[in-house]
CSV table of C-alpha atoms and ligand atoms in Angstrom, one decimal:
chain,number,residue,atom,x,y,z
A,187,UNK,CA,-24.6,2.0,7.5
A,188,UNK,CA,-21.0,0.6,9.4
A,189,UNK,CA,-17.1,1.4,9.0
A,190,UNK,CA,-16.2,0.9,6.0
A,191,UNK,CA,-13.8,-2.5,6.2
A,192,UNK,CA,-11.5,-4.8,4.3
A,193,UNK,CA,-13.9,-7.4,3.7
A,194,UNK,CA,-11.9,-10.2,1.6
A,195,UNK,CA,-13.9,-10.9,-0.8
A,196,UNK,CA,-12.5,-14.1,-3.3
A,197,UNK,CA,-9.0,-16.2,-2.4
A,198,UNK,CA,-7.1,-18.6,-5.4
A,199,UNK,CA,-3.8,-20.9,-4.2
A,200,UNK,CA,-1.1,-22.7,-7.2
A,201,UNK,CA,1.0,-25.9,-5.8
A,202,UNK,CA,2.9,-27.1,-7.8
A,203,UNK,CA,2.3,-31.0,-8.8
A,204,UNK,CA,5.8,-32.5,-8.1
A,205,UNK,CA,5.4,-33.4,-4.0
A,206,UNK,CA,8.6,-34.8,-1.7
A,207,UNK,CA,7.3,-37.1,0.8
A,208,UNK,CA,8.6,-38.1,4.0
A,209,UNK,CA,10.1,-41.8,1.9
A,210,UNK,CA,11.9,-39.0,-0.3
A,211,UNK,CA,13.6,-37.5,2.6
A,212,UNK,CA,14.1,-41.0,4.0
A,213,UNK,CA,17.0,-41.2,0.9
A,214,UNK,CA,18.6,-38.2,1.6
A,215,UNK,CA,18.8,-37.2,5.4
A,216,UNK,CA,19.2,-39.5,8.4
A,217,UNK,CA,15.9,-39.2,9.1
A,218,UNK,CA,12.5,-41.1,9.2
A,219,UNK,CA,9.1,-40.5,8.8
A,220,UNK,CA,8.0,-41.5,12.0
A,221,UNK,CA,10.1,-38.8,13.5
A,222,UNK,CA,9.2,-36.2,10.6
A,223,UNK,CA,5.5,-37.0,11.2
A,224,UNK,CA,5.2,-37.3,15.3
A,225,UNK,CA,7.6,-34.1,15.8
A,226,UNK,CA,6.2,-31.8,12.8
A,227,UNK,CA,2.4,-33.7,11.8
A,228,UNK,CA,3.7,-33.1,8.5
A,229,UNK,CA,4.0,-36.0,5.6
A,230,UNK,CA,5.2,-34.1,2.1
A,231,UNK,CA,5.4,-30.8,0.7
A,232,UNK,CA,5.3,-29.1,-3.1
A,233,UNK,CA,8.4,-28.2,-4.5
A,234,UNK,CA,8.6,-26.2,-8.0
A,235,UNK,CA,11.3,-28.3,-10.0
A,236,UNK,CA,11.5,-25.9,-12.7
A,237,UNK,CA,14.9,-24.1,-12.8
A,238,UNK,CA,13.1,-21.4,-14.8
A,239,UNK,CA,10.4,-21.2,-12.2
A,240,UNK,CA,10.2,-18.9,-9.1
A,241,UNK,CA,7.5,-17.5,-7.0
A,242,UNK,CA,6.2,-15.0,-8.8
A,243,UNK,CA,4.9,-17.8,-11.6
A,244,UNK,CA,3.4,-19.2,-8.4
A,245,UNK,CA,2.3,-16.2,-7.4
A,246,UNK,CA,0.6,-15.0,-10.0
A,247,UNK,CA,-0.9,-18.6,-11.2
A,248,UNK,CA,-2.6,-18.0,-7.3
A,249,UNK,CA,-3.8,-14.9,-8.6
A,250,UNK,CA,-4.9,-16.0,-12.0
A,251,UNK,CA,-7.1,-18.2,-9.9
A,252,UNK,CA,-8.2,-15.8,-8.6
A,253,UNK,CA,-9.5,-13.8,-11.2
A,254,UNK,CA,-10.8,-16.5,-12.8
A,255,UNK,CA,-13.1,-17.0,-10.2
A,256,UNK,CA,-14.1,-13.6,-9.8
A,257,UNK,CA,-14.7,-13.5,-13.6
A,258,UNK,CA,-12.2,-10.7,-12.8
A,259,UNK,CA,-10.4,-8.0,-15.1
A,260,UNK,CA,-7.2,-8.1,-13.9
A,261,UNK,CA,-6.7,-4.0,-15.0
A,262,UNK,CA,-9.3,-3.2,-12.1
A,263,UNK,CA,-6.7,-4.1,-9.7
A,264,UNK,CA,-5.4,-1.2,-7.5
A,265,UNK,CA,-2.5,-2.0,-5.7
A,266,UNK,CA,-0.9,-6.0,-5.9
A,267,UNK,CA,1.0,-6.9,-2.2
A,268,UNK,CA,3.5,-9.9,-2.3
A,269,UNK,CA,4.4,-11.4,1.1
A,270,UNK,CA,7.8,-13.5,0.2
A,271,UNK,CA,11.0,-14.0,2.0
A,272,UNK,CA,12.0,-16.1,-1.4
A,273,UNK,CA,11.3,-12.8,-4.3
A,274,UNK,CA,12.8,-13.9,-8.1
A,275,UNK,CA,15.2,-10.9,-7.7
A,276,UNK,CA,16.6,-8.4,-4.9
A,277,UNK,CA,14.7,-5.8,-6.9
A,278,UNK,CA,12.6,-5.1,-9.3
A,279,UNK,CA,10.3,-6.5,-6.2
A,280,UNK,CA,8.5,-9.6,-7.1
A,281,UNK,CA,4.8,-7.3,-6.8
A,282,UNK,CA,6.0,-5.5,-10.1
A,283,UNK,CA,6.9,-9.0,-12.0
A,284,UNK,CA,3.2,-10.6,-10.7
A,285,UNK,CA,1.1,-7.3,-11.7
A,286,UNK,CA,3.0,-7.4,-15.1
A,287,UNK,CA,2.0,-11.2,-16.1
A,288,UNK,CA,-1.5,-11.6,-14.8
A,289,UNK,CA,-2.4,-7.9,-16.7
A,290,UNK,CA,-2.7,-5.7,-13.4
A,291,UNK,CA,-2.0,-2.3,-15.3
A,292,UNK,CA,-3.4,0.2,-13.1
A,293,UNK,CA,-1.9,-1.7,-9.9
A,294,UNK,CA,1.6,-0.4,-8.0
A,295,UNK,CA,2.4,-2.8,-5.5
A,296,UNK,CA,5.4,-4.1,-3.4
A,297,UNK,CA,6.6,-6.9,-1.3
A,298,UNK,CA,6.3,-7.2,2.6
A,299,UNK,CA,10.0,-9.4,3.9
A,300,UNK,CA,8.4,-10.4,7.2
A,301,UNK,CA,8.9,-14.3,7.1
A,302,UNK,CA,5.9,-16.2,8.7
A,303,UNK,CA,4.0,-13.3,9.4
A,304,UNK,CA,4.6,-12.6,5.7
A,305,UNK,CA,0.7,-13.0,5.0
A,306,UNK,CA,-0.7,-10.9,8.1
A,307,UNK,CA,1.9,-8.0,7.9
A,308,UNK,CA,0.6,-7.4,4.4
A,309,UNK,CA,-2.9,-8.3,5.0
A,310,UNK,CA,-2.9,-5.5,8.0
A,311,UNK,CA,-1.2,-3.1,5.3
A,312,UNK,CA,-3.5,-3.4,2.4
A,313,UNK,CA,-6.6,-2.8,4.2
A,314,UNK,CA,-5.2,0.4,5.6
A,315,UNK,CA,-5.5,1.1,1.8
A,316,UNK,CA,-9.4,-0.1,1.8
A,317,UNK,CA,-10.5,0.9,5.4
A,318,UNK,CA,-9.0,5.1,4.1
A,319,UNK,CA,-11.0,5.0,0.8
A,320,UNK,CA,-7.6,4.8,-1.3
A,321,UNK,CA,-8.4,2.4,-3.4
A,322,UNK,CA,-11.0,-0.6,-4.1
A,323,UNK,CA,-9.5,-4.1,-4.9
A,324,UNK,CA,-6.3,-5.0,-3.1
A,325,UNK,CA,-4.4,-8.7,-4.1
A,326,UNK,CA,-3.1,-9.4,-0.8
A,327,UNK,CA,-0.8,-12.7,-1.8
A,328,UNK,CA,1.8,-14.7,0.2
A,329,UNK,CA,4.6,-16.8,-1.3
A,330,UNK,CA,7.7,-18.5,-1.1
A,331,UNK,CA,9.5,-21.1,-3.2
A,332,UNK,CA,11.4,-21.7,-0.1
A,333,UNK,CA,13.3,-24.8,-1.8
A,334,UNK,CA,15.8,-22.5,-3.1
A,335,UNK,CA,16.8,-21.3,0.3
A,336,UNK,CA,16.7,-24.6,2.0
A,337,UNK,CA,19.8,-27.1,2.4
A,338,UNK,CA,18.8,-30.4,1.4
A,339,UNK,CA,21.7,-32.0,3.5
A,340,UNK,CA,20.6,-30.5,7.0
A,341,UNK,CA,17.8,-32.5,8.3
A,342,UNK,CA,16.9,-30.1,11.0
A,343,UNK,CA,15.1,-27.8,8.3
A,344,UNK,CA,15.1,-30.0,4.8
A,345,UNK,CA,12.1,-31.8,6.3
A,346,UNK,CA,9.7,-28.4,7.4
A,347,UNK,CA,9.8,-26.4,4.4
A,348,UNK,CA,7.5,-26.4,1.0
A,349,UNK,CA,6.9,-24.7,-2.0
A,350,UNK,CA,3.1,-23.1,-2.2
A,351,UNK,CA,1.0,-18.8,-3.2
A,352,UNK,CA,-2.1,-18.0,-2.4
A,353,UNK,CA,-4.3,-14.4,-2.6
A,354,UNK,CA,-6.7,-12.6,-1.3
A,355,UNK,CA,-8.6,-9.8,-3.0
A,356,UNK,CA,-9.9,-7.1,-0.5
A,357,UNK,CA,-12.3,-4.9,-1.0
A,358,UNK,CA,-14.9,-2.5,0.7
A,359,UNK,CA,-17.1,-3.6,2.7
A,360,UNK,CA,-19.5,-1.4,5.0
A,361,UNK,CA,-21.8,-4.8,6.5
A,362,UNK,CA,-20.0,-5.2,9.1
A,363,UNK,CA,-17.4,-8.3,7.4
A,364,UNK,CA,-13.6,-8.4,7.1
A,365,UNK,CA,-10.7,-7.4,9.0
A,366,UNK,CA,-12.1,-6.5,12.5
A,367,UNK,CA,-8.6,-5.8,14.1
A,368,UNK,CA,-5.5,-7.0,14.3
A,369,UNK,CA,-2.4,-7.2,16.3
A,370,UNK,CA,1.8,-7.4,14.9
A,371,UNK,CA,4.9,-7.8,16.7
A,372,UNK,CA,8.1,-7.9,16.1
A,373,UNK,CA,11.5,-8.6,17.9
A,374,UNK,CA,15.4,-7.7,16.0
A,375,UNK,CA,17.0,-8.7,19.1
A,376,UNK,CA,16.5,-12.3,18.1
A,377,UNK,CA,16.9,-12.3,14.7
A,378,UNK,CA,19.2,-14.3,14.4
A,379,UNK,CA,17.8,-17.5,15.5
A,380,UNK,CA,16.6,-18.0,11.9
A,381,UNK,CA,17.5,-16.8,9.3
A,382,UNK,CA,19.5,-16.4,6.0
A,383,UNK,CA,22.8,-14.9,6.0
A,384,UNK,CA,24.5,-14.6,2.9
A,385,UNK,CA,23.2,-12.3,0.1
A,386,UNK,CA,22.3,-9.3,1.4
A,387,UNK,CA,25.0,-5.7,1.8
A,388,UNK,CA,26.1,-7.5,5.1
A,389,UNK,CA,27.8,-10.3,3.7
A,390,UNK,CA,27.5,-9.9,0.0
A,391,UNK,CA,27.8,-13.4,-1.8
A,392,UNK,CA,30.9,-14.8,-2.0
A,393,UNK,CA,33.1,-17.4,-2.1
A,394,UNK,CA,33.4,-17.1,1.5
A,395,UNK,CA,29.3,-16.7,2.0
A,396,UNK,CA,29.0,-20.4,-0.8
A,397,UNK,CA,31.8,-22.2,1.5
A,398,UNK,CA,29.3,-20.9,4.8
A,399,UNK,CA,26.5,-21.9,3.2
A,400,UNK,CA,24.8,-18.3,4.1
A,401,UNK,CA,23.1,-18.1,0.9
A,402,UNK,CA,20.6,-21.0,3.0
A,403,UNK,CA,18.1,-20.9,5.6
A,404,UNK,CA,19.5,-21.4,9.3
A,405,UNK,CA,16.9,-22.2,11.9
A,406,UNK,CA,18.0,-23.2,15.2
A,407,UNK,CA,14.5,-25.1,15.6
A,408,UNK,CA,14.3,-25.1,20.1
A,409,UNK,CA,14.4,-21.6,20.7
A,410,UNK,CA,12.3,-20.2,18.1
A,411,UNK,CA,10.0,-23.2,18.9
A,412,UNK,CA,9.6,-22.1,22.3
A,413,UNK,CA,9.2,-18.4,21.0
A,414,UNK,CA,6.5,-19.6,18.8
A,415,UNK,CA,4.4,-21.3,20.9
A,416,UNK,CA,4.4,-18.1,23.4
A,417,UNK,CA,4.5,-15.9,20.9
A,418,UNK,CA,1.4,-17.3,18.8
A,419,UNK,CA,-0.9,-18.4,21.7
A,420,UNK,CA,-0.1,-15.1,23.3
A,421,UNK,CA,-1.2,-12.3,20.9
A,422,UNK,CA,-4.4,-14.8,19.6
A,423,UNK,CA,-5.4,-14.6,23.2
A,424,UNK,CA,-5.2,-10.9,23.4
A,425,UNK,CA,-6.5,-10.5,19.9
A,426,UNK,CA,-9.4,-12.2,21.2
A,427,UNK,CA,-10.3,-11.5,25.3
A,428,UNK,CA,-9.3,-7.3,23.5
A,429,UNK,CA,-12.2,-7.8,21.5
A,430,UNK,CA,-14.5,-9.4,24.0
A,431,UNK,CA,-14.5,-13.1,22.0
A,432,UNK,CA,-14.4,-16.5,23.6
A,433,UNK,CA,-13.7,-19.6,22.1
A,434,UNK,CA,-17.4,-20.2,21.7
A,435,UNK,CA,-18.3,-17.0,18.2
A,436,UNK,CA,-14.3,-18.2,16.7
A,437,UNK,CA,-15.6,-20.9,13.8
A,438,UNK,CA,-12.3,-21.7,12.6
A,439,UNK,CA,-8.2,-20.1,14.2
A,440,UNK,CA,-6.1,-20.0,10.9
A,441,UNK,CA,-2.6,-20.7,12.0
A,442,UNK,CA,0.5,-20.6,10.1
A,443,UNK,CA,1.4,-24.0,9.5
A,444,UNK,CA,5.1,-24.3,10.7
A,445,UNK,CA,4.6,-27.0,13.2
A,446,UNK,CA,1.6,-28.9,14.4
A,447,UNK,CA,2.7,-28.7,18.4
A,448,UNK,CA,2.5,-25.1,18.1
A,449,UNK,CA,-0.9,-25.1,16.8
A,450,UNK,CA,-2.0,-27.5,18.7
A,451,UNK,CA,-0.7,-24.9,21.7
A,452,UNK,CA,-1.9,-22.3,20.1
A,453,UNK,CA,-5.8,-24.0,19.7
A,454,UNK,CA,-5.6,-25.1,23.0
A,455,UNK,CA,-4.6,-21.3,24.2
A,456,UNK,CA,-7.8,-19.9,22.8
A,457,UNK,CA,-10.2,-22.6,24.3
A,458,UNK,CA,-11.2,-23.6,20.8
A,459,UNK,CA,-10.9,-28.1,19.8
A,460,UNK,CA,-8.9,-29.7,16.9
A,461,UNK,CA,-11.9,-29.6,15.0
A,462,UNK,CA,-12.0,-25.6,14.1
A,463,UNK,CA,-8.1,-25.6,13.2
A,464,UNK,CA,-7.8,-25.2,9.6
A,465,UNK,CA,-4.6,-27.7,9.6
A,466,UNK,CA,-2.7,-28.3,5.7
A,467,UNK,CA,0.5,-28.9,7.4
A,468,UNK,CA,0.3,-32.6,6.9
A,469,UNK,CA,0.2,-32.1,3.2
A,470,UNK,CA,2.7,-29.2,2.3
A,471,UNK,CA,4.4,-28.5,5.1
A,472,UNK,CA,5.3,-24.9,6.1
A,473,UNK,CA,5.0,-22.8,3.0
A,474,UNK,CA,6.1,-20.0,5.1
A,475,UNK,CA,3.5,-16.6,3.7
A,476,UNK,CA,1.6,-19.0,2.0
A,477,UNK,CA,0.2,-20.9,4.5
A,478,UNK,CA,-2.4,-18.8,6.5
A,479,UNK,CA,-4.0,-18.1,2.5
A,480,UNK,CA,-3.6,-21.8,1.7
A,481,UNK,CA,-5.6,-22.9,4.5
A,482,UNK,CA,-8.6,-19.9,3.2
A,483,UNK,CA,-8.2,-21.4,-0.4
A,484,UNK,CA,-9.0,-25.1,0.4
A,485,UNK,CA,-11.4,-24.5,3.4
A,486,UNK,CA,-13.1,-21.9,1.2
A,487,UNK,CA,-16.4,-24.1,0.4
A,488,UNK,CA,-17.2,-24.5,4.1
A,489,UNK,CA,-16.6,-21.0,5.1
A,490,UNK,CA,-19.6,-19.0,5.8
A,491,UNK,CA,-20.8,-15.4,5.8
A,492,UNK,CA,-20.3,-13.6,9.0
A,493,UNK,CA,-18.2,-16.9,10.5
A,494,UNK,CA,-15.2,-15.3,12.6
A,495,UNK,CA,-12.1,-16.9,12.0
A,496,UNK,CA,-8.6,-16.3,14.1
A,497,UNK,CA,-5.6,-16.0,12.1
A,498,UNK,CA,-2.3,-16.3,13.4
A,499,UNK,CA,1.5,-16.7,12.9
A,500,UNK,CA,5.0,-16.2,14.1
A,501,UNK,CA,8.1,-16.1,12.0
A,502,UNK,CA,11.8,-14.8,11.5
A,503,UNK,CA,12.3,-11.3,12.2
A,504,UNK,CA,11.1,-12.6,14.6
A,505,UNK,CA,8.2,-11.4,14.2
A,506,UNK,CA,4.3,-12.4,15.0
A,507,UNK,CA,1.1,-11.3,14.7
A,508,UNK,CA,-2.9,-12.0,14.6
A,509,UNK,CA,-6.3,-11.2,12.7
A,510,UNK,CA,-9.9,-11.2,12.6
A,511,UNK,CA,-11.9,-11.5,10.3
A,512,UNK,CA,-15.6,-11.6,9.8
A,513,UNK,CA,-15.7,-13.7,6.3
A,514,UNK,CA,-17.6,-11.5,4.1
A,515,UNK,CA,-19.3,-14.3,1.5
A,516,UNK,CA,-20.6,-18.1,1.3
A,517,UNK,CA,-17.8,-20.6,0.1
A,518,UNK,CA,-21.0,-22.8,-2.0
A,519,UNK,CA,-22.3,-19.8,-3.8
A,520,UNK,CA,-19.1,-18.9,-6.0
B,123,ACO,N1,15.2,-36.4,11.8
B,123,ACO,C1,15.6,-37.0,12.8
B,123,ACO,N2,16.0,-36.3,14.0
B,123,ACO,C2,16.1,-34.6,14.0
B,123,ACO,C3,15.3,-33.8,12.9
B,123,ACO,C4,15.1,-34.9,11.4
B,123,ACO,N3,14.6,-34.3,9.8
B,123,ACO,N4,16.1,-32.8,13.5
B,123,ACO,C5,15.7,-32.7,13.9
B,123,ACO,N5,16.7,-34.2,14.7
B,123,ACO,C6,16.9,-33.9,15.9
B,123,ACO,C7,18.1,-34.0,16.8
B,123,ACO,O1,19.4,-33.5,15.9
B,123,ACO,C8,18.0,-33.6,17.4
B,123,ACO,O2,19.5,-34.3,18.2
B,123,ACO,P1,20.1,-34.9,19.2
B,123,ACO,O3,18.9,-34.2,20.3
B,123,ACO,O4,20.3,-35.7,19.7
B,123,ACO,O5,20.6,-33.4,19.1
B,123,ACO,C9,16.8,-34.2,18.0
B,123,ACO,O6,16.1,-34.6,16.5
B,123,ACO,C10,15.8,-32.8,18.8
B,123,ACO,O7,16.3,-32.0,17.9
B,123,ACO,P2,15.3,-30.6,17.9
B,123,ACO,O8,15.5,-29.7,17.1
B,123,ACO,O9,15.4,-30.1,19.9
B,123,ACO,O10,13.8,-31.2,18.5
B,123,ACO,P3,12.3,-30.4,18.2
B,123,ACO,O11,11.6,-31.3,19.0
B,123,ACO,O12,12.6,-29.0,19.4
B,123,ACO,O13,12.0,-30.1,16.3
B,123,ACO,C11,11.9,-28.9,15.0
B,123,ACO,C12,12.8,-29.5,15.6
B,123,ACO,C13,10.3,-29.3,14.2
B,123,ACO,C14,12.4,-27.3,14.4
B,123,ACO,C15,11.2,-27.8,16.0
B,123,ACO,O14,12.1,-26.9,17.2
B,123,ACO,C16,10.2,-26.3,15.7
B,123,ACO,O15,9.3,-26.6,15.1
B,123,ACO,N6,10.5,-24.9,16.1
B,123,ACO,C17,9.4,-24.1,15.0
B,123,ACO,C18,9.6,-23.8,14.0
B,123,ACO,C19,9.1,-22.7,13.7
B,123,ACO,O16,8.2,-22.1,14.4
B,123,ACO,N7,9.4,-21.8,12.5
B,123,ACO,C20,8.8,-20.3,12.7
B,123,ACO,C21,8.6,-20.1,10.5
B,123,ACO,S1,9.4,-20.8,10.0
B,123,ACO,C22,10.2,-18.7,9.6
B,123,ACO,O17,10.2,-17.8,8.9
B,123,ACO,C23,10.2,-18.9,7.6
């Protein structure tokens, strides 16, 4: 019998219906469909327009889809981890709201803040609770309502982000499937390139923080791009090398969807062709913590038991990491 690992045994997702297309953005800021597509790979994104609904709504709907697909009683869930940088509120944690909404009455939960690496950090953390034997069912969710912190007068950021949520269920496996290995990094020395300055204990909300637009996401695209290309490609290559894998062993690279050019660089560095890269940035833009599980959910029907997946992300913090997952079930059998 192999060691106990955390296998992904189900996935689910939720995307708001409203679409914000490049043509819509052309009417809002000085940009063009051509610029956005060639510089980022994005054509449209989903936006949660209802002002009374927030990240927990999308996260709970993703979880409900997963529970329904597996015909699972929510009372069986032991732990809910929500990765997000757009929690409904500072506190309580979004995980508390989600657990209550889905009826996970026996679960505890908390949020993880690691921007675009959030899902990977949550996956890594959730996996430890399974591997240790403490829990049997851990729900890991990546969810962000980016439209709530995007300045739709700033063309350098508003074209990039979208809203969405997706999740994965982790259960114990002793047959050699699941989260095989992962590498995580943070470097807080470069935090100011990608941040939201206002609202926290450093700059509590005030007329001044509003006037300075500190309640919006701030990004200096060029230094983040440079760090992301290197960080994501390096960490994915390190993980693959550490585990003696080659490009041929990998069924899919599952990259964070921030920019097609960053993804392309990572794939080339790993020696894999773009047919083996999960890509949905064109349809959803950058949904921050949701991008990777949204890919898993979109590609689920194609995935087969034993497929090697390399998940990789880079984001604000800076944070970055990669996980090697051996897929645990045939997508079509569900
Ligand atoms: N439309 C038209 N022109 C634009 C737009 C736009 N939407 N946005 C910027 N430009 C202009 C700039 O003003 C600049 O013009 P200038 O030369 O006259 O000053 C020019 O285009 C080039 O700007 P750059 O910022 O150098 O463009 P770049 O090619 O770097 O692309 C981008 C910008 C897409 C943001 C890129 O830098 C990027 O992808 N960065 C990394 C994003 C990322 O990975 N983030 C981490 C994850 S997100 C998270 O953690 C929450």
